[in-house]
PDB file of N, CA and C in Angstrom:
ATOM      1  N   THR A   1      40.006  41.480  16.428  1.00 57.00           N
ATOM      2  CA  THR A   1      39.919  40.467  15.378  1.00 57.00           C
ATOM      3  C   THR A   1      41.165  39.595  15.390  1.00 57.00           C
ATOM      4  N   ILE A   2      40.994  38.402  14.884  1.00 63.00           N
ATOM      5  CA  ILE A   2      42.100  37.446  14.830  1.00 63.00           C
ATOM      6  C   ILE A   2      42.767  37.544  13.464  1.00 63.00           C
ATOM      7  N   ILE A   3      44.085  37.679  13.471  1.00 71.00           N
ATOM      8  CA  ILE A   3      44.823  37.723  12.209  1.00 71.00           C
ATOM      9  C   ILE A   3      45.235  36.292  11.847  1.00 71.00           C
ATOM     10  N   PRO A   4      45.509  36.033  10.559  1.00 73.00           N
ATOM     11  CA  PRO A   4      45.803  34.666  10.107  1.00 73.00           C
ATOM     12  C   PRO A   4      46.922  33.966  10.889  1.00 73.00           C
ATOM     13  N   SER A   5      47.963  34.680  11.252  1.00 80.00           N
ATOM     14  CA  SER A   5      49.060  34.026  11.987  1.00 80.00           C
ATOM     15  C   SER A   5      48.603  33.567  13.369  1.00 80.00           C
ATOM     16  N   GLN A   6      47.715  34.358  13.992  1.00 83.00           N
ATOM     17  CA  GLN A   6      47.174  33.954  15.290  1.00 83.00           C
ATOM     18  C   GLN A   6      46.277  32.727  15.141  1.00 83.00           C
ATOM     19  N   LEU A   7      45.489  32.707  14.081  1.00 83.00           N
ATOM     20  CA  LEU A   7      44.617  31.564  13.820  1.00 83.00           C
ATOM     21  C   LEU A   7      45.441  30.307  13.600  1.00 83.00           C
ATOM     22  N   THR A   8      46.482  30.428  12.818  1.00 85.00           N
ATOM     23  CA  THR A   8      47.341  29.279  12.560  1.00 85.00           C
ATOM     24  C   THR A   8      47.991  28.794  13.856  1.00 85.00           C
ATOM     25  N   ALA A   9      48.442  29.704  14.681  1.00 88.00           N
ATOM     26  CA  ALA A   9      49.051  29.319  15.962  1.00 88.00           C
ATOM     27  C   ALA A   9      48.031  28.619  16.855  1.00 88.00           C
ATOM     28  N   MET A  10      46.804  29.138  16.866  1.00 89.00           N
ATOM     29  CA  MET A  10      45.759  28.505  17.672  1.00 89.00           C
ATOM     30  C   MET A  10      45.446  27.103  17.151  1.00 89.00           C
ATOM     31  N   LEU A  11      45.404  26.953  15.844  1.00 90.00           N
ATOM     32  CA  LEU A  11      45.135  25.638  15.258  1.00 90.00           C
ATOM     33  C   LEU A  11      46.261  24.652  15.562  1.00 90.00           C
ATOM     34  N   HIS A  12      47.496  25.125  15.552  1.00 90.00           N
ATOM     35  CA  HIS A  12      48.626  24.257  15.898  1.00 90.00           C
ATOM     36  C   HIS A  12      48.538  23.818  17.357  1.00 90.00           C
ATOM     37  N   GLN A  13      48.123  24.715  18.226  1.00 91.00           N
ATOM     38  CA  GLN A  13      47.943  24.348  19.634  1.00 91.00           C
ATOM     39  C   GLN A  13      46.817  23.332  19.781  1.00 91.00           C
ATOM     40  N   CYS A  14      45.758  23.517  19.049  1.00 90.00           N
ATOM     41  CA  CYS A  14      44.637  22.579  19.063  1.00 90.00           C
ATOM     42  C   CYS A  14      45.087  21.210  18.550  1.00 90.00           C
ATOM     43  N   TRP A  15      45.883  21.204  17.490  1.00 89.00           N
ATOM     44  CA  TRP A  15      46.417  19.967  16.929  1.00 89.00           C
ATOM     45  C   TRP A  15      47.294  19.256  17.955  1.00 89.00           C
ATOM     46  N   ASP A  16      48.158  20.011  18.618  1.00 92.00           N
ATOM     47  CA  ASP A  16      49.042  19.448  19.635  1.00 92.00           C
ATOM     48  C   ASP A  16      48.239  18.829  20.776  1.00 92.00           C
ATOM     49  N   PHE A  17      47.217  19.544  21.232  1.00 90.00           N
ATOM     50  CA  PHE A  17      46.360  19.036  22.297  1.00 90.00           C
ATOM     51  C   PHE A  17      45.658  17.755  21.865  1.00 90.00           C
ATOM     52  N   SER A  18      45.160  17.736  20.630  1.00 89.00           N
ATOM     53  CA  SER A  18      44.465  16.549  20.130  1.00 89.00           C
ATOM     54  C   SER A  18      45.409  15.355  20.060  1.00 89.00           C
ATOM     55  N   GLN A  19      46.644  15.591  19.649  1.00 92.00           N
ATOM     56  CA  GLN A  19      47.637  14.516  19.611  1.00 92.00           C
ATOM     57  C   GLN A  19      47.871  13.947  21.014  1.00 92.00           C
ATOM     58  N   LYS A  20      48.030  14.842  21.984  1.00 93.00           N
ATOM     59  CA  LYS A  20      48.254  14.395  23.362  1.00 93.00           C
ATOM     60  C   LYS A  20      47.034  13.653  23.902  1.00 93.00           C
ATOM     61  N   CYS A  21      45.864  14.105  23.532  1.00 90.00           N
ATOM     62  CA  CYS A  21      44.620  13.455  23.932  1.00 90.00           C
ATOM     63  C   CYS A  21      44.579  12.025  23.391  1.00 90.00           C
ATOM     64  N   LEU A  22      44.974  11.850  22.139  1.00 92.00           N
ATOM     65  CA  LEU A  22      44.984  10.511  21.539  1.00 92.00           C
ATOM     66  C   LEU A  22      45.966   9.586  22.245  1.00 92.00           C
ATOM     67  N   VAL A  23      47.127  10.098  22.558  1.00 94.00           N
ATOM     68  CA  VAL A  23      48.138   9.282  23.253  1.00 94.00           C
ATOM     69  C   VAL A  23      47.637   8.896  24.640  1.00 94.00           C
ATOM     70  N   ALA A  24      47.078   9.849  25.358  1.00 93.00           N
ATOM     71  CA  ALA A  24      46.571   9.570  26.706  1.00 93.00           C
ATOM     72  C   ALA A  24      45.423   8.566  26.661  1.00 93.00           C
ATOM     73  N   SER A  25      44.536   8.708  25.690  1.00 92.00           N
ATOM     74  CA  SER A  25      43.411   7.779  25.611  1.00 92.00           C
ATOM     75  C   SER A  25      43.878   6.383  25.228  1.00 92.00           C
ATOM     76  N   GLN A  26      44.926   6.286  24.424  1.00 94.00           N
ATOM     77  CA  GLN A  26      45.466   4.976  24.073  1.00 94.00           C
ATOM     78  C   GLN A  26      46.068   4.301  25.307  1.00 94.00           C
ATOM     79  N   ILE A  27      46.770   5.065  26.120  1.00 95.00           N
ATOM     80  CA  ILE A  27      47.342   4.529  27.355  1.00 95.00           C
ATOM     81  C   ILE A  27      46.225   4.072  28.298  1.00 95.00           C
ATOM     82  N   ASP A  28      45.191   4.901  28.435  1.00 94.00           N
ATOM     83  CA  ASP A  28      44.049   4.531  29.274  1.00 94.00           C
ATOM     84  C   ASP A  28      43.363   3.275  28.743  1.00 94.00           C
ATOM     85  N   PHE A  29      43.198   3.208  27.432  1.00 94.00           N
ATOM     86  CA  PHE A  29      42.534   2.064  26.813  1.00 94.00           C
ATOM     87  C   PHE A  29      43.278   0.770  27.136  1.00 94.00           C
ATOM     88  N   ILE A  30      44.579   0.787  26.988  1.00 96.00           N
ATOM     89  CA  ILE A  30      45.385  -0.412  27.260  1.00 96.00           C
ATOM     90  C   ILE A  30      45.285  -0.802  28.729  1.00 96.00           C
ATOM     91  N   ARG A  31      45.397   0.188  29.603  1.00 96.00           N
ATOM     92  CA  ARG A  31      45.323  -0.084  31.044  1.00 96.00           C
ATOM     93  C   ARG A  31      43.965  -0.656  31.433  1.00 96.00           C
ATOM     94  N   LEU A  32      42.905  -0.036  30.924  1.00 96.00           N
ATOM     95  CA  LEU A  32      41.551  -0.483  31.265  1.00 96.00           C
ATOM     96  C   LEU A  32      41.256  -1.873  30.704  1.00 96.00           C
ATOM     97  N   ARG A  33      41.725  -2.128  29.504  1.00 96.00           N
ATOM     98  CA  ARG A  33      41.504  -3.451  28.899  1.00 96.00           C
ATOM     99  C   ARG A  33      42.190  -4.537  29.711  1.00 96.00           C
ATOM    100  N   LYS A  34      43.428  -4.268  30.114  1.00 97.00           N
ATOM    101  CA  LYS A  34      44.150  -5.248  30.942  1.00 97.00           C
ATOM    102  C   LYS A  34      43.441  -5.462  32.277  1.00 97.00           C
ATOM    103  N   SER A  35      42.969  -4.381  32.872  1.00 97.00           N
ATOM    104  CA  SER A  35      42.266  -4.479  34.154  1.00 97.00           C
ATOM    105  C   SER A  35      40.956  -5.241  34.008  1.00 97.00           C
ATOM    106  N   ALA A  36      40.241  -4.990  32.923  1.00 96.00           N
ATOM    107  CA  ALA A  36      38.977  -5.692  32.692  1.00 96.00           C
ATOM    108  C   ALA A  36      39.217  -7.184  32.522  1.00 96.00           C
ATOM    109  N   LEU A  37      40.237  -7.532  31.752  1.00 96.00           N
ATOM    110  CA  LEU A  37      40.549  -8.951  31.548  1.00 96.00           C
ATOM    111  C   LEU A  37      40.987  -9.617  32.846  1.00 96.00           C
ATOM    112  N   ALA A  38      41.793  -8.927  33.626  1.00 97.00           N
ATOM    113  CA  ALA A  38      42.245  -9.476  34.906  1.00 97.00           C
ATOM    114  C   ALA A  38      41.068  -9.684  35.853  1.00 97.00           C
ATOM    115  N   SER A  39      40.135  -8.741  35.841  1.00 97.00           N
ATOM    116  CA  SER A  39      38.954  -8.865  36.700  1.00 97.00           C
ATOM    117  C   SER A  39      38.090 -10.047  36.274  1.00 97.00           C
ATOM    118  N   LEU A  40      37.943 -10.213  34.966  1.00 96.00           N
ATOM    119  CA  LEU A  40      37.177 -11.363  34.476  1.00 96.00           C
ATOM    120  C   LEU A  40      37.841 -12.677  34.862  1.00 96.00           C
ATOM    121  N   GLN A  41      39.152 -12.731  34.697  1.00 97.00           N
ATOM    122  CA  GLN A  41      39.882 -13.962  35.024  1.00 97.00           C
ATOM    123  C   GLN A  41      39.820 -14.283  36.503  1.00 97.00           C
ATOM    124  N   SER A  42      39.727 -13.264  37.332  1.00 97.00           N
ATOM    125  CA  SER A  42      39.648 -13.501  38.777  1.00 97.00           C
ATOM    126  C   SER A  42      38.203 -13.740  39.234  1.00 97.00           C
ATOM    127  N   GLY A  43      37.261 -13.613  38.297  1.00 97.00           N
ATOM    128  CA  GLY A  43      35.870 -13.877  38.617  1.00 97.00           C
ATOM    129  C   GLY A  43      35.085 -12.673  39.098  1.00 97.00           C
ATOM    130  N   ASN A  44      35.674 -11.515  39.069  1.00 97.00           N
ATOM    131  CA  ASN A  44      34.990 -10.304  39.532  1.00 97.00           C
ATOM    132  C   ASN A  44      34.294  -9.631  38.339  1.00 97.00           C
ATOM    133  N   LYS A  45      33.097 -10.134  38.015  1.00 96.00           N
ATOM    134  CA  LYS A  45      32.374  -9.647  36.838  1.00 96.00           C
ATOM    135  C   LYS A  45      31.899  -8.209  37.003  1.00 96.00           C
ATOM    136  N   LYS A  46      31.541  -7.835  38.215  1.00 97.00           N
ATOM    137  CA  LYS A  46      31.059  -6.471  38.456  1.00 97.00           C
ATOM    138  C   LYS A  46      32.158  -5.445  38.174  1.00 97.00           C
ATOM    139  N   LEU A  47      33.353  -5.717  38.662  1.00 97.00           N
ATOM    140  CA  LEU A  47      34.474  -4.817  38.412  1.00 97.00           C
ATOM    141  C   LEU A  47      34.834  -4.804  36.926  1.00 97.00           C
ATOM    142  N   ALA A  48      34.788  -5.961  36.294  1.00 96.00           N
ATOM    143  CA  ALA A  48      35.075  -6.046  34.861  1.00 96.00           C
ATOM    144  C   ALA A  48      34.080  -5.204  34.067  1.00 96.00           C
ATOM    145  N   LEU A  49      32.818  -5.222  34.475  1.00 97.00           N
ATOM    146  CA  LEU A  49      31.799  -4.422  33.802  1.00 97.00           C
ATOM    147  C   LEU A  49      32.073  -2.927  33.974  1.00 97.00           C
ATOM    148  N   ASN A  50      32.516  -2.542  35.158  1.00 97.00           N
ATOM    149  CA  ASN A  50      32.882  -1.134  35.378  1.00 97.00           C
ATOM    150  C   ASN A  50      34.023  -0.716  34.451  1.00 97.00           C
ATOM    151  N   TYR A  51      35.022  -1.583  34.331  1.00 97.00           N
ATOM    152  CA  TYR A  51      36.135  -1.287  33.419  1.00 97.00           C
ATOM    153  C   TYR A  51      35.643  -1.212  31.975  1.00 97.00           C
ATOM    154  N   ALA A  52      34.712  -2.086  31.624  1.00 96.00           N
ATOM    155  CA  ALA A  52      34.171  -2.075  30.262  1.00 96.00           C
ATOM    156  C   ALA A  52      33.443  -0.762  29.980  1.00 96.00           C
ATOM    157  N   ARG A  53      32.715  -0.255  30.954  1.00 97.00           N
ATOM    158  CA  ARG A  53      32.036   1.041  30.784  1.00 97.00           C
ATOM    159  C   ARG A  53      33.058   2.162  30.580  1.00 97.00           C
ATOM    160  N   GLU A  54      34.119   2.131  31.370  1.00 96.00           N
ATOM    161  CA  GLU A  54      35.174   3.140  31.215  1.00 96.00           C
ATOM    162  C   GLU A  54      35.840   3.022  29.852  1.00 96.00           C
ATOM    163  N   LEU A  55      36.019   1.775  29.389  1.00 95.00           N
ATOM    164  CA  LEU A  55      36.598   1.557  28.059  1.00 95.00           C
ATOM    165  C   LEU A  55      35.745   2.215  26.981  1.00 95.00           C
ATOM    166  N   LYS A  56      34.443   2.098  27.126  1.00 95.00           N
ATOM    167  CA  LYS A  56      33.536   2.704  26.157  1.00 95.00           C
ATOM    168  C   LYS A  56      33.705   4.220  26.141  1.00 95.00           C
ATOM    169  N   LEU A  57      33.795   4.826  27.327  1.00 95.00           N
ATOM    170  CA  LEU A  57      33.975   6.276  27.406  1.00 95.00           C
ATOM    171  C   LEU A  57      35.305   6.718  26.801  1.00 95.00           C
ATOM    172  N   VAL A  58      36.353   5.959  27.084  1.00 94.00           N
ATOM    173  CA  VAL A  58      37.675   6.288  26.536  1.00 94.00           C
ATOM    174  C   VAL A  58      37.655   6.169  25.014  1.00 94.00           C
ATOM    175  N   THR A  59      36.985   5.150  24.512  1.00 94.00           N
ATOM    176  CA  THR A  59      36.893   4.971  23.070  1.00 94.00           C
ATOM    177  C   THR A  59      36.146   6.126  22.420  1.00 94.00           C
ATOM    178  N   GLN A  60      35.059   6.554  23.037  1.00 95.00           N
ATOM    179  CA  GLN A  60      34.307   7.702  22.512  1.00 95.00           C
ATOM    180  C   GLN A  60      35.151   8.971  22.543  1.00 95.00           C
ATOM    181  N   SER A  61      35.885   9.158  23.609  1.00 92.00           N
ATOM    182  CA  SER A  61      36.745  10.331  23.729  1.00 92.00           C
ATOM    183  C   SER A  61      37.834  10.308  22.656  1.00 92.00           C
ATOM    184  N   ARG A  62      38.405   9.132  22.443  1.00 92.00           N
ATOM    185  CA  ARG A  62      39.456   8.990  21.431  1.00 92.00           C
ATOM    186  C   ARG A  62      38.904   9.298  20.041  1.00 92.00           C
ATOM    187  N   GLU A  63      37.685   8.849  19.763  1.00 93.00           N
ATOM    188  CA  GLU A  63      37.068   9.118  18.464  1.00 93.00           C
ATOM    189  C   GLU A  63      36.844  10.616  18.262  1.00 93.00           C
ATOM    190  N   LYS A  64      36.424  11.298  19.323  1.00 92.00           N
ATOM    191  CA  LYS A  64      36.215  12.751  19.226  1.00 92.00           C
ATOM    192  C   LYS A  64      37.538  13.478  19.005  1.00 92.00           C
ATOM    193  N   CYS A  65      38.571  13.062  19.727  1.00 90.00           N
ATOM    194  CA  CYS A  65      39.894  13.684  19.548  1.00 90.00           C
ATOM    195  C   CYS A  65      40.409  13.445  18.134  1.00 90.00           C
ATOM    196  N   SER A  66      40.216  12.247  17.644  1.00 92.00           N
ATOM    197  CA  SER A  66      40.669  11.907  16.299  1.00 92.00           C
ATOM    198  C   SER A  66      39.933  12.737  15.254  1.00 92.00           C
ATOM    199  N   SER A  67      38.639  12.889  15.436  1.00 93.00           N
ATOM    200  CA  SER A  67      37.842  13.692  14.517  1.00 93.00           C
ATOM    201  C   SER A  67      38.305  15.149  14.530  1.00 93.00           C
ATOM    202  N   LEU A  68      38.531  15.688  15.726  1.00 91.00           N
ATOM    203  CA  LEU A  68      39.018  17.064  15.848  1.00 91.00           C
ATOM    204  C   LEU A  68      40.387  17.209  15.191  1.00 91.00           C
ATOM    205  N   LEU A  69      41.258  16.255  15.425  1.00 90.00           N
ATOM    206  CA  LEU A  69      42.603  16.294  14.847  1.00 90.00           C
ATOM    207  C   LEU A  69      42.531  16.298  13.322  1.00 90.00           C
ATOM    208  N   ASN A  70      41.687  15.451  12.764  1.00 92.00           N
ATOM    209  CA  ASN A  70      41.542  15.406  11.311  1.00 92.00           C
ATOM    210  C   ASN A  70      41.035  16.726  10.759  1.00 92.00           C
ATOM    211  N   ARG A  71      40.070  17.307  11.438  1.00 92.00           N
ATOM    212  CA  ARG A  71      39.507  18.577  10.970  1.00 92.00           C
ATOM    213  C   ARG A  71      40.539  19.701  11.042  1.00 92.00           C
ATOM    214  N   VAL A  72      41.299  19.747  12.131  1.00 90.00           N
ATOM    215  CA  VAL A  72      42.341  20.771  12.271  1.00 90.00           C
ATOM    216  C   VAL A  72      43.391  20.595  11.177  1.00 90.00           C
ATOM    217  N   GLU A  73      43.765  19.354  10.887  1.00 91.00           N
ATOM    218  CA  GLU A  73      44.736  19.108   9.822  1.00 91.00           C
ATOM    219  C   GLU A  73      44.205  19.589   8.471  1.00 91.00           C
ATOM    220  N   GLU A  74      42.908  19.364   8.225  1.00 91.00           N
ATOM    221  CA  GLU A  74      42.300  19.844   6.981  1.00 91.00           C
ATOM    222  C   GLU A  74      42.378  21.363   6.885  1.00 91.00           C
ATOM    223  N   VAL A  75      42.033  22.050   7.967  1.00 90.00           N
ATOM    224  CA  VAL A  75      42.041  23.514   7.963  1.00 90.00           C
ATOM    225  C   VAL A  75      43.469  24.037   7.796  1.00 90.00           C
ATOM    226  N   LEU A  76      44.427  23.440   8.493  1.00 87.00           N
ATOM    227  CA  LEU A  76      45.822  23.870   8.343  1.00 87.00           C
ATOM    228  C   LEU A  76      46.309  23.654   6.910  1.00 87.00           C
ATOM    229  N   SER A  77      45.882  22.572   6.303  1.00 90.00           N
ATOM    230  CA  SER A  77      46.264  22.299   4.913  1.00 90.00           C
ATOM    231  C   SER A  77      45.682  23.352   3.972  1.00 90.00           C
ATOM    232  N   VAL A  78      44.435  23.725   4.187  1.00 88.00           N
ATOM    233  CA  VAL A  78      43.803  24.757   3.361  1.00 88.00           C
ATOM    234  C   VAL A  78      44.531  26.089   3.539  1.00 88.00           C
ATOM    235  N   ILE A  79      44.888  26.415   4.764  1.00 85.00           N
ATOM    236  CA  ILE A  79      45.610  27.666   5.026  1.00 85.00           C
ATOM    237  C   ILE A  79      46.972  27.647   4.335  1.00 85.00           C
ATOM    238  N   ALA A  80      47.676  26.520   4.446  1.00 84.00           N
ATOM    239  CA  ALA A  80      48.999  26.412   3.807  1.00 84.00           C
ATOM    240  C   ALA A  80      48.881  26.536   2.295  1.00 84.00           C
ATOM    241  N   ASP A  81      47.858  25.896   1.719  1.00 86.00           N
ATOM    242  CA  ASP A  81      47.648  26.003   0.271  1.00 86.00           C
ATOM    243  C   ASP A  81      47.350  27.439  -0.136  1.00 86.00           C
ATOM    244  N   ALA A  82      46.520  28.107   0.654  1.00 83.00           N
ATOM    245  CA  ALA A  82      46.167  29.498   0.350  1.00 83.00           C
ATOM    246  C   ALA A  82      47.394  30.399   0.443  1.00 83.00           C
ATOM    247  N   GLU A  83      48.218  30.166   1.434  1.00 79.00           N
ATOM    248  CA  GLU A  83      49.430  30.994   1.600  1.00 79.00           C
ATOM    249  C   GLU A  83      50.412  30.750   0.465  1.00 79.00           C
ATOM    250  N   SER A  84      50.559  29.493   0.028  1.00 82.00           N
ATOM    251  CA  SER A  84      51.496  29.202  -1.056  1.00 82.00           C
ATOM    252  C   SER A  84      50.981  29.767  -2.377  1.00 82.00           C
ATOM    253  N   THR A  85      49.682  29.753  -2.580  1.00 82.00           N
ATOM    254  CA  THR A  85      49.088  30.320  -3.790  1.00 82.00           C
ATOM    255  C   THR A  85      49.258  31.830  -3.815  1.00 82.00           C
ATOM    256  N   LYS A  86      49.128  32.432  -2.637  1.00 74.00           N
ATOM    257  CA  LYS A  86      49.248  33.896  -2.530  1.00 74.00           C
ATOM    258  C   LYS A  86      50.662  34.351  -2.856  1.00 74.00           C
ATOM    259  N   LYS A  87      51.673  33.537  -2.532  1.00 60.00           N
ATOM    260  CA  LYS A  87      53.062  33.927  -2.740  1.00 60.00           C
ATOM    261  C   LYS A  87      53.483  33.813  -4.197  1.00 60.00           C
ATOM    262  N   VAL A  88      52.773  33.024  -4.966  1.00 45.00           N
ATOM    263  CA  VAL A  88      53.167  32.803  -6.368  1.00 45.00           C
ATOM    264  C   VAL A  88      52.780  33.948  -7.242  1.00 45.00           C
TER     265      VAL A  88
END
């Protein structure tokens, strides 16, 4: 069985991973957007469309990471509240 301290540690690791995921997806988003615009300006519509598809995937991934991060923060907050109530 998992004890509360292990659960909290696992949630912190999940939170850390989600944060890194958001940063990486933001970097990818910026890179892909610049590449898509450059491709459009050079007249390569096919390549620009490929970049646009990748942008969509990165955006979806970022939304999932953000949702996970928010949920983990909610659970950690509930745990912290429960622990502070228990100590009083």
